[in-house]
CSV table of C-alpha atoms and ligand atoms in Angstrom, one decimal:
chain,number,residue,atom,x,y,z
A,1,MET,CA,-14.5,-45.2,239.6
A,2,SER,CA,-14.4,-47.3,236.4
A,3,ALA,CA,-13.7,-51.0,235.7
A,4,GLN,CA,-10.1,-50.1,234.5
A,5,GLU,CA,-9.1,-49.0,238.0
A,6,GLY,CA,-9.6,-52.5,239.3
A,7,MET,CA,-12.4,-54.1,241.3
A,8,LYS,CA,-13.0,-53.0,244.8
A,9,ILE,CA,-14.1,-55.6,247.4
A,10,VAL,CA,-15.8,-54.2,250.4
A,11,SER,CA,-17.2,-56.0,253.4
A,12,THR,CA,-18.6,-53.3,255.6
A,13,ILE,CA,-21.9,-51.4,255.2
A,14,PRO,CA,-20.4,-47.9,255.8
A,15,GLU,CA,-17.7,-48.5,253.2
A,16,MET,CA,-20.3,-49.8,250.7
A,17,ARG,CA,-22.6,-46.8,251.3
A,18,THR,CA,-19.8,-44.3,251.0
A,19,SER,CA,-18.7,-45.8,247.7
A,20,SER,CA,-22.2,-45.8,246.2
A,21,ARG,CA,-22.9,-42.3,247.4
A,22,GLU,CA,-19.7,-41.0,245.8
A,23,ALA,CA,-20.7,-42.7,242.6
A,24,ARG,CA,-24.2,-41.2,242.9
A,25,ALA,CA,-22.7,-37.7,243.3
A,26,ARG,CA,-21.2,-38.1,239.8
A,27,ALA,CA,-24.7,-38.9,238.6
A,28,SER,CA,-23.9,-42.4,237.7
A,29,ARG,CA,-26.5,-45.1,237.3
A,30,ILE,CA,-25.8,-47.8,239.9
A,31,GLY,CA,-26.6,-51.4,239.0
A,32,LEU,CA,-26.8,-54.1,241.7
A,33,VAL,CA,-26.6,-57.8,241.1
A,34,PRO,CA,-27.5,-59.7,244.4
A,35,THR,CA,-26.1,-63.2,244.6
A,36,MET,CA,-25.1,-65.9,247.0
A,37,GLY,CA,-21.9,-66.6,245.2
A,38,ALA,CA,-20.7,-70.0,243.8
A,39,LEU,CA,-21.1,-68.2,240.4
A,40,HIS,CA,-22.0,-69.6,237.1
A,41,GLU,CA,-23.0,-68.4,233.7
A,42,GLY,CA,-26.6,-67.5,235.0
A,43,HIS,CA,-25.1,-65.1,237.4
A,44,LEU,CA,-22.7,-63.7,234.8
A,45,LEU,CA,-25.6,-63.0,232.3
A,46,LEU,CA,-27.1,-60.7,235.1
A,47,VAL,CA,-23.8,-59.1,235.5
A,48,ARG,CA,-23.3,-58.5,231.7
A,49,ASP,CA,-26.9,-57.0,231.5
A,50,ALA,CA,-26.1,-54.7,234.5
A,51,ARG,CA,-22.7,-53.7,232.7
A,52,THR,CA,-24.7,-52.5,229.6
A,53,LYS,CA,-27.4,-50.7,231.6
A,54,SER,CA,-25.5,-49.1,234.4
A,55,ASP,CA,-22.4,-46.9,235.0
A,56,LEU,CA,-21.3,-48.6,238.2
A,57,VAL,CA,-21.9,-52.3,238.7
A,58,VAL,CA,-22.1,-53.7,242.2
A,59,ALA,CA,-22.4,-57.5,242.8
A,60,SER,CA,-23.1,-58.6,246.2
A,61,ILE,CA,-22.1,-62.0,247.5
A,62,PHE,CA,-23.8,-63.1,250.7
A,63,VAL,CA,-25.1,-66.6,251.7
A,64,ASN,CA,-28.1,-65.2,253.5
A,65,PRO,CA,-28.9,-67.4,256.5
A,66,THR,CA,-32.4,-65.9,257.1
A,67,GLN,CA,-33.7,-67.5,253.8
A,68,PHE,CA,-32.7,-71.0,254.7
A,69,GLY,CA,-34.8,-73.4,256.8
A,70,PRO,CA,-33.3,-75.1,259.9
A,71,ASN,CA,-32.8,-78.4,258.0
A,72,GLU,CA,-31.6,-76.9,254.7
A,73,ASP,CA,-28.2,-76.6,253.2
A,74,TYR,CA,-27.1,-73.2,254.7
A,75,SER,CA,-23.8,-74.7,256.3
A,76,ARG,CA,-22.8,-76.7,253.2
A,77,TYR,CA,-23.9,-74.2,250.6
A,78,PRO,CA,-20.8,-73.8,248.2
A,79,ARG,CA,-18.6,-70.8,249.1
A,80,ASN,CA,-15.6,-69.7,247.0
A,81,LEU,CA,-15.2,-66.0,247.3
A,82,ASN,CA,-11.8,-65.8,245.5
A,83,GLU,CA,-12.9,-67.7,242.4
A,84,ASP,CA,-16.2,-65.6,242.4
A,85,CYS,CA,-14.2,-62.3,242.6
A,86,ALA,CA,-11.9,-63.4,239.7
A,87,LEU,CA,-15.0,-64.1,237.5
A,88,LEU,CA,-16.6,-60.7,238.4
A,89,GLU,CA,-13.4,-58.7,237.9
A,90,ARG,CA,-13.2,-60.4,234.3
A,91,GLU,CA,-16.8,-59.2,233.7
A,92,GLY,CA,-15.9,-55.6,234.5
A,93,VAL,CA,-17.7,-55.4,237.8
A,94,ASP,CA,-16.7,-52.3,239.7
A,95,MET,CA,-17.4,-53.3,243.3
A,96,VAL,CA,-18.1,-56.5,245.2
A,97,PHE,CA,-20.1,-56.2,248.5
A,98,ALA,CA,-19.3,-59.4,250.5
A,99,PRO,CA,-20.4,-58.7,254.1
A,100,SER,CA,-20.2,-61.1,257.0
A,101,VAL,CA,-23.3,-62.5,258.7
A,102,GLU,CA,-22.5,-60.3,261.7
A,103,GLU,CA,-22.3,-57.3,259.5
A,104,MET,CA,-25.8,-57.9,258.0
A,105,TYR,CA,-27.5,-59.2,261.2
A,106,PRO,CA,-25.7,-57.7,264.2
A,107,ALA,CA,-28.7,-58.6,266.5
A,108,GLY,CA,-28.5,-62.2,265.5
A,109,ASP,CA,-31.9,-63.8,265.1
A,110,ASP,CA,-33.6,-60.6,266.3
A,111,VAL,CA,-34.5,-59.4,262.8
A,112,THR,CA,-36.9,-56.7,261.6
A,113,TRP,CA,-38.6,-58.5,258.8
A,114,VAL,CA,-39.9,-57.3,255.5
A,115,VAL,CA,-42.8,-59.7,254.4
A,116,VAL,CA,-44.9,-59.7,251.2
A,117,GLU,CA,-47.6,-61.5,253.1
A,118,ALA,CA,-50.0,-62.1,250.2
A,119,MET,CA,-47.4,-64.0,248.2
A,120,SER,CA,-44.7,-65.4,250.6
A,121,HIS,CA,-46.6,-68.8,251.0
A,122,ARG,CA,-46.8,-69.5,247.3
A,123,LEU,CA,-44.7,-71.9,245.3
A,124,CYS,CA,-41.3,-72.4,247.2
A,125,GLY,CA,-42.8,-70.4,250.1
A,126,ARG,CA,-45.1,-73.3,250.9
A,127,SER,CA,-42.5,-76.0,251.2
A,128,ARG,CA,-39.8,-73.5,252.5
A,129,PRO,CA,-41.6,-71.6,255.3
A,130,GLY,CA,-39.9,-68.3,255.9
A,131,HIS,CA,-37.8,-68.5,252.8
A,132,PHE,CA,-39.3,-65.5,251.0
A,133,ARG,CA,-39.4,-63.4,254.2
A,134,GLY,CA,-35.6,-64.0,254.4
A,135,VAL,CA,-35.2,-63.1,250.6
A,136,THR,CA,-37.2,-59.8,250.8
A,137,THR,CA,-35.6,-58.8,254.1
A,138,VAL,CA,-32.1,-59.3,252.7
A,139,VAL,CA,-32.9,-57.7,249.4
A,140,ALA,CA,-34.5,-54.7,251.1
A,141,LYS,CA,-31.4,-54.4,253.3
A,142,LEU,CA,-29.2,-54.5,250.2
A,143,PHE,CA,-31.2,-51.9,248.4
A,144,HIS,CA,-30.8,-49.5,251.5
A,145,ILE,CA,-27.1,-50.2,251.7
A,146,VAL,CA,-26.2,-49.9,248.0
A,147,GLU,CA,-29.0,-47.6,246.9
A,148,PRO,CA,-29.0,-48.9,243.3
A,149,ASP,CA,-31.0,-47.4,240.5
A,150,LEU,CA,-31.3,-50.8,238.9
A,151,ALA,CA,-31.3,-54.3,240.3
A,152,PHE,CA,-30.9,-57.5,238.3
A,153,PHE,CA,-32.5,-60.8,239.0
A,154,GLY,CA,-32.9,-64.2,237.1
A,155,GLN,CA,-36.1,-65.6,235.8
A,156,LYS,CA,-34.8,-68.9,237.2
A,157,ASP,CA,-36.3,-67.7,240.5
A,158,ALA,CA,-39.6,-66.5,239.1
A,159,ALA,CA,-41.5,-66.4,242.3
A,160,GLN,CA,-38.7,-64.4,243.8
A,161,VAL,CA,-38.9,-61.9,241.0
A,162,ALA,CA,-42.7,-61.5,241.5
A,163,ILE,CA,-42.4,-61.0,245.2
A,164,ILE,CA,-39.5,-58.5,244.9
A,165,ARG,CA,-41.4,-56.5,242.3
A,166,ARG,CA,-44.4,-56.3,244.8
A,167,MET,CA,-42.2,-55.4,247.6
A,168,VAL,CA,-40.6,-52.5,245.5
A,169,ARG,CA,-44.0,-51.3,244.5
A,170,ASP,CA,-45.7,-51.5,247.9
A,171,LEU,CA,-42.8,-49.9,249.7
A,172,ASN,CA,-42.0,-47.3,247.0
A,173,MET,CA,-38.4,-48.3,246.7
A,174,PRO,CA,-36.7,-46.2,244.1
A,175,VAL,CA,-35.1,-49.0,242.1
A,176,ARG,CA,-36.0,-50.6,238.8
A,177,ILE,CA,-36.1,-54.4,238.7
A,178,GLU,CA,-34.6,-56.0,235.6
A,179,VAL,CA,-35.1,-59.6,234.9
A,180,CYS,CA,-32.8,-61.9,232.8
A,181,PRO,CA,-33.7,-65.2,231.2
A,182,ILE,CA,-32.7,-68.6,232.5
A,183,VAL,CA,-29.3,-69.9,231.4
A,184,ARG,CA,-29.3,-73.6,230.8
A,185,GLU,CA,-26.8,-76.4,230.0
A,186,ALA,CA,-26.8,-77.7,226.5
A,187,ASP,CA,-29.2,-80.4,227.4
A,188,GLY,CA,-31.7,-77.9,229.1
A,189,LEU,CA,-30.8,-78.2,232.8
A,190,ALA,CA,-31.0,-74.8,234.4
A,191,LEU,CA,-27.8,-73.7,235.9
A,192,SER,CA,-27.8,-73.6,239.7
A,193,SER,CA,-25.1,-73.3,242.3
A,194,ARG,CA,-26.8,-76.4,243.9
A,195,ASN,CA,-26.0,-78.6,240.7
A,196,ALA,CA,-22.6,-79.0,242.3
A,197,TYR,CA,-24.3,-81.3,244.8
A,198,LEU,CA,-25.3,-83.8,242.0
A,199,ASP,CA,-23.3,-87.0,241.2
A,200,THR,CA,-23.3,-88.3,237.7
A,201,ARG,CA,-26.5,-90.4,238.1
A,202,GLN,CA,-28.3,-87.5,239.8
A,203,ARG,CA,-27.2,-85.1,237.2
A,204,LYS,CA,-29.0,-87.2,234.6
A,205,ALA,CA,-32.0,-87.5,236.8
A,206,ALA,CA,-32.1,-83.8,237.3
A,207,LEU,CA,-32.9,-83.2,233.7
A,208,THR,CA,-36.4,-84.6,234.3
A,209,LEU,CA,-37.5,-81.2,235.7
A,210,TYR,CA,-36.8,-79.6,232.3
A,211,ARG,CA,-38.4,-82.6,230.5
A,212,SER,CA,-41.6,-82.2,232.5
A,213,LEU,CA,-41.8,-78.6,231.5
A,214,MET,CA,-41.2,-79.4,227.9
A,215,ARG,CA,-44.0,-82.1,228.1
A,216,ALA,CA,-46.4,-79.4,229.4
A,217,ARG,CA,-45.3,-77.0,226.6
A,218,GLU,CA,-45.8,-79.8,224.0
A,219,ILE,CA,-49.5,-80.3,224.8
A,220,PHE,CA,-50.0,-76.6,225.5
A,221,ASP,CA,-48.8,-76.0,221.9
A,222,GLN,CA,-51.3,-78.6,220.7
A,223,GLY,CA,-54.0,-76.4,222.2
A,224,GLU,CA,-54.5,-77.7,225.8
A,225,ARG,CA,-55.4,-74.8,228.1
A,226,GLU,CA,-56.6,-76.6,231.3
A,227,ALA,CA,-53.9,-76.4,234.0
A,228,ALA,CA,-55.0,-79.7,235.6
A,229,LYS,CA,-54.4,-81.6,232.3
A,230,LEU,CA,-51.0,-80.0,231.7
A,231,MET,CA,-50.0,-80.6,235.2
A,232,ALA,CA,-51.0,-84.2,235.1
A,233,ALA,CA,-49.0,-84.9,232.0
A,234,ALA,CA,-46.0,-83.1,233.4
A,235,LYS,CA,-46.2,-85.1,236.7
A,236,THR,CA,-46.4,-88.3,234.8
A,237,GLU,CA,-43.2,-87.4,233.0
A,238,LEU,CA,-41.5,-86.5,236.3
A,239,ALA,CA,-42.7,-89.8,237.9
A,240,ARG,CA,-40.8,-91.8,235.3
A,241,GLU,CA,-37.6,-90.9,237.0
A,242,PRO,CA,-37.5,-92.8,240.3
A,243,GLY,CA,-34.6,-90.7,241.7
A,244,VAL,CA,-36.7,-87.6,241.7
A,245,ARG,CA,-39.2,-86.6,244.4
A,246,LEU,CA,-41.8,-84.0,243.4
A,247,ASP,CA,-42.2,-80.9,245.7
A,248,TYR,CA,-44.6,-78.9,243.5
A,249,TRP,CA,-45.7,-78.5,239.9
A,250,GLU,CA,-47.9,-75.5,239.4
A,251,ILE,CA,-49.3,-73.2,236.9
A,252,VAL,CA,-49.8,-69.7,238.2
A,253,ASP,CA,-50.1,-66.0,237.3
A,254,PRO,CA,-46.6,-64.8,237.0
A,255,ASP,CA,-47.4,-61.5,238.8
A,256,THR,CA,-49.6,-62.6,241.7
A,257,LEU,CA,-48.6,-66.3,241.9
A,258,GLU,CA,-52.2,-67.3,242.2
A,259,PRO,CA,-53.1,-70.6,240.6
A,260,GLU,CA,-54.4,-70.2,237.0
A,261,PRO,CA,-56.9,-73.1,236.2
A,262,THR,CA,-57.3,-72.1,232.6
A,263,ILE,CA,-54.6,-70.4,230.6
A,264,ARG,CA,-55.9,-67.3,228.8
A,265,LYS,CA,-52.9,-65.1,229.3
A,266,PRO,CA,-49.2,-65.8,229.9
A,267,ALA,CA,-48.9,-68.2,232.8
A,268,LEU,CA,-45.9,-69.4,234.8
A,269,ALA,CA,-45.4,-73.2,234.9
A,270,ALA,CA,-43.0,-73.9,237.7
A,271,VAL,CA,-41.6,-77.1,239.2
A,272,ALA,CA,-39.5,-78.0,242.3
A,273,ALA,CA,-38.2,-81.4,243.1
A,274,PHE,CA,-35.7,-83.2,245.1
A,275,VAL,CA,-33.0,-85.1,243.4
A,276,GLY,CA,-31.5,-87.1,246.3
A,277,ASN,CA,-31.3,-84.4,249.0
A,278,THR,CA,-30.8,-81.6,246.5
A,279,ARG,CA,-33.8,-79.4,245.9
A,280,LEU,CA,-33.9,-78.0,242.4
A,281,ILE,CA,-36.4,-75.6,240.7
A,282,ASP,CA,-37.2,-74.6,237.1
A,283,ASN,CA,-39.9,-72.9,235.2
A,284,ILE,CA,-41.2,-71.7,231.7
A,285,LEU,CA,-43.7,-69.2,230.6
A,286,LEU,CA,-46.7,-70.7,228.6
A,287,GLU,CA,-48.0,-68.0,226.3
A,288,PRO,CA,-51.3,-68.5,224.5
B,301,AMP,P1,-28.4,-67.1,243.8
B,301,AMP,O1,-27.0,-66.9,243.9
B,301,AMP,O2,-28.8,-68.5,243.6
B,301,AMP,O3,-29.2,-66.5,244.9
B,301,AMP,O4,-28.8,-66.4,242.5
B,301,AMP,C1,-28.6,-65.0,242.3
B,301,AMP,C2,-29.3,-64.5,241.1
B,301,AMP,O5,-28.9,-65.3,240.0
B,301,AMP,C3,-30.8,-64.7,241.2
B,301,AMP,O6,-31.5,-63.5,240.8
B,301,AMP,C4,-31.2,-65.8,240.3
B,301,AMP,O7,-32.4,-65.8,239.9
B,301,AMP,C5,-30.1,-65.7,239.3
B,301,AMP,N1,-29.8,-67.0,238.7
B,301,AMP,C6,-29.6,-68.1,239.3
B,301,AMP,N2,-29.4,-69.2,238.3
B,301,AMP,C7,-29.8,-68.6,237.1
B,301,AMP,C8,-29.8,-69.2,235.8
B,301,AMP,N3,-29.6,-70.4,235.5
B,301,AMP,N4,-30.1,-68.3,234.8
B,301,AMP,C9,-30.3,-67.0,235.1
B,301,AMP,N5,-30.3,-66.4,236.3
B,301,AMP,C10,-30.1,-67.3,237.3
């Protein structure tokens, strides 16, 4: 199948598996872009990278209930499958896999979990217990269903990338993980489906996450290598915005997510904060 034949939208696991096996039989390289929909330019960058590196591009759209906590935004998470499919078709995606919750979790809450125990409690995992367990479980399922050669993820979710890489390595999954840079608005705000929750005032306040990262980079570039000092300056910057409540601001090893007290090799500076009820994340790499 090629993009010219039109994009196929499938919602069942057998149909998805049959299609990808047919493609595999023609020795095609299959690229998978897992998403939760409400697509923006960040997602489309992943799709474009997949298009250049694979013969068959599959995008999945699934708002995965198992990665949301009980008091989080699962039920109101933005969903617009028709718009998303129109965007994906324009990008030359070959197949969209958009299963129902029942298709993915037929036994309801009785789930067989895939957990990267050493890392699941780090960064977002600390404030969102069970989040990364939900992510690794659904991504493992998608890998088994689609059987991609390549899978594309955004640096926006840097901890997710580290944890998925570890899962793939530890479980010998035959897939190569490709990572795309963070796509930002002109003023620096990282694109996120959750930005749709923000009103005008909150949209302005949200920029302080990026500003705090830039503040850390500024003093890092002046030679500061102590994480505590960088974090203190960044948190001071964040505290200047009263509408924003800090969740975490950390400097960690980008592969293990362990705290990095002194920066001697590339380190991940990551922030999560609430703007009103909306939880946003952002990060940069600090490279000595
Ligand atoms: P989501 O739909 O939020 O689960 O995101 C699906 C994929 O898109 C994940 O791999 C994200 O890291 C990636 N992504 C989300 N926002 C951005 C962004 N602003 N820039 C690059 N990739 C992104």
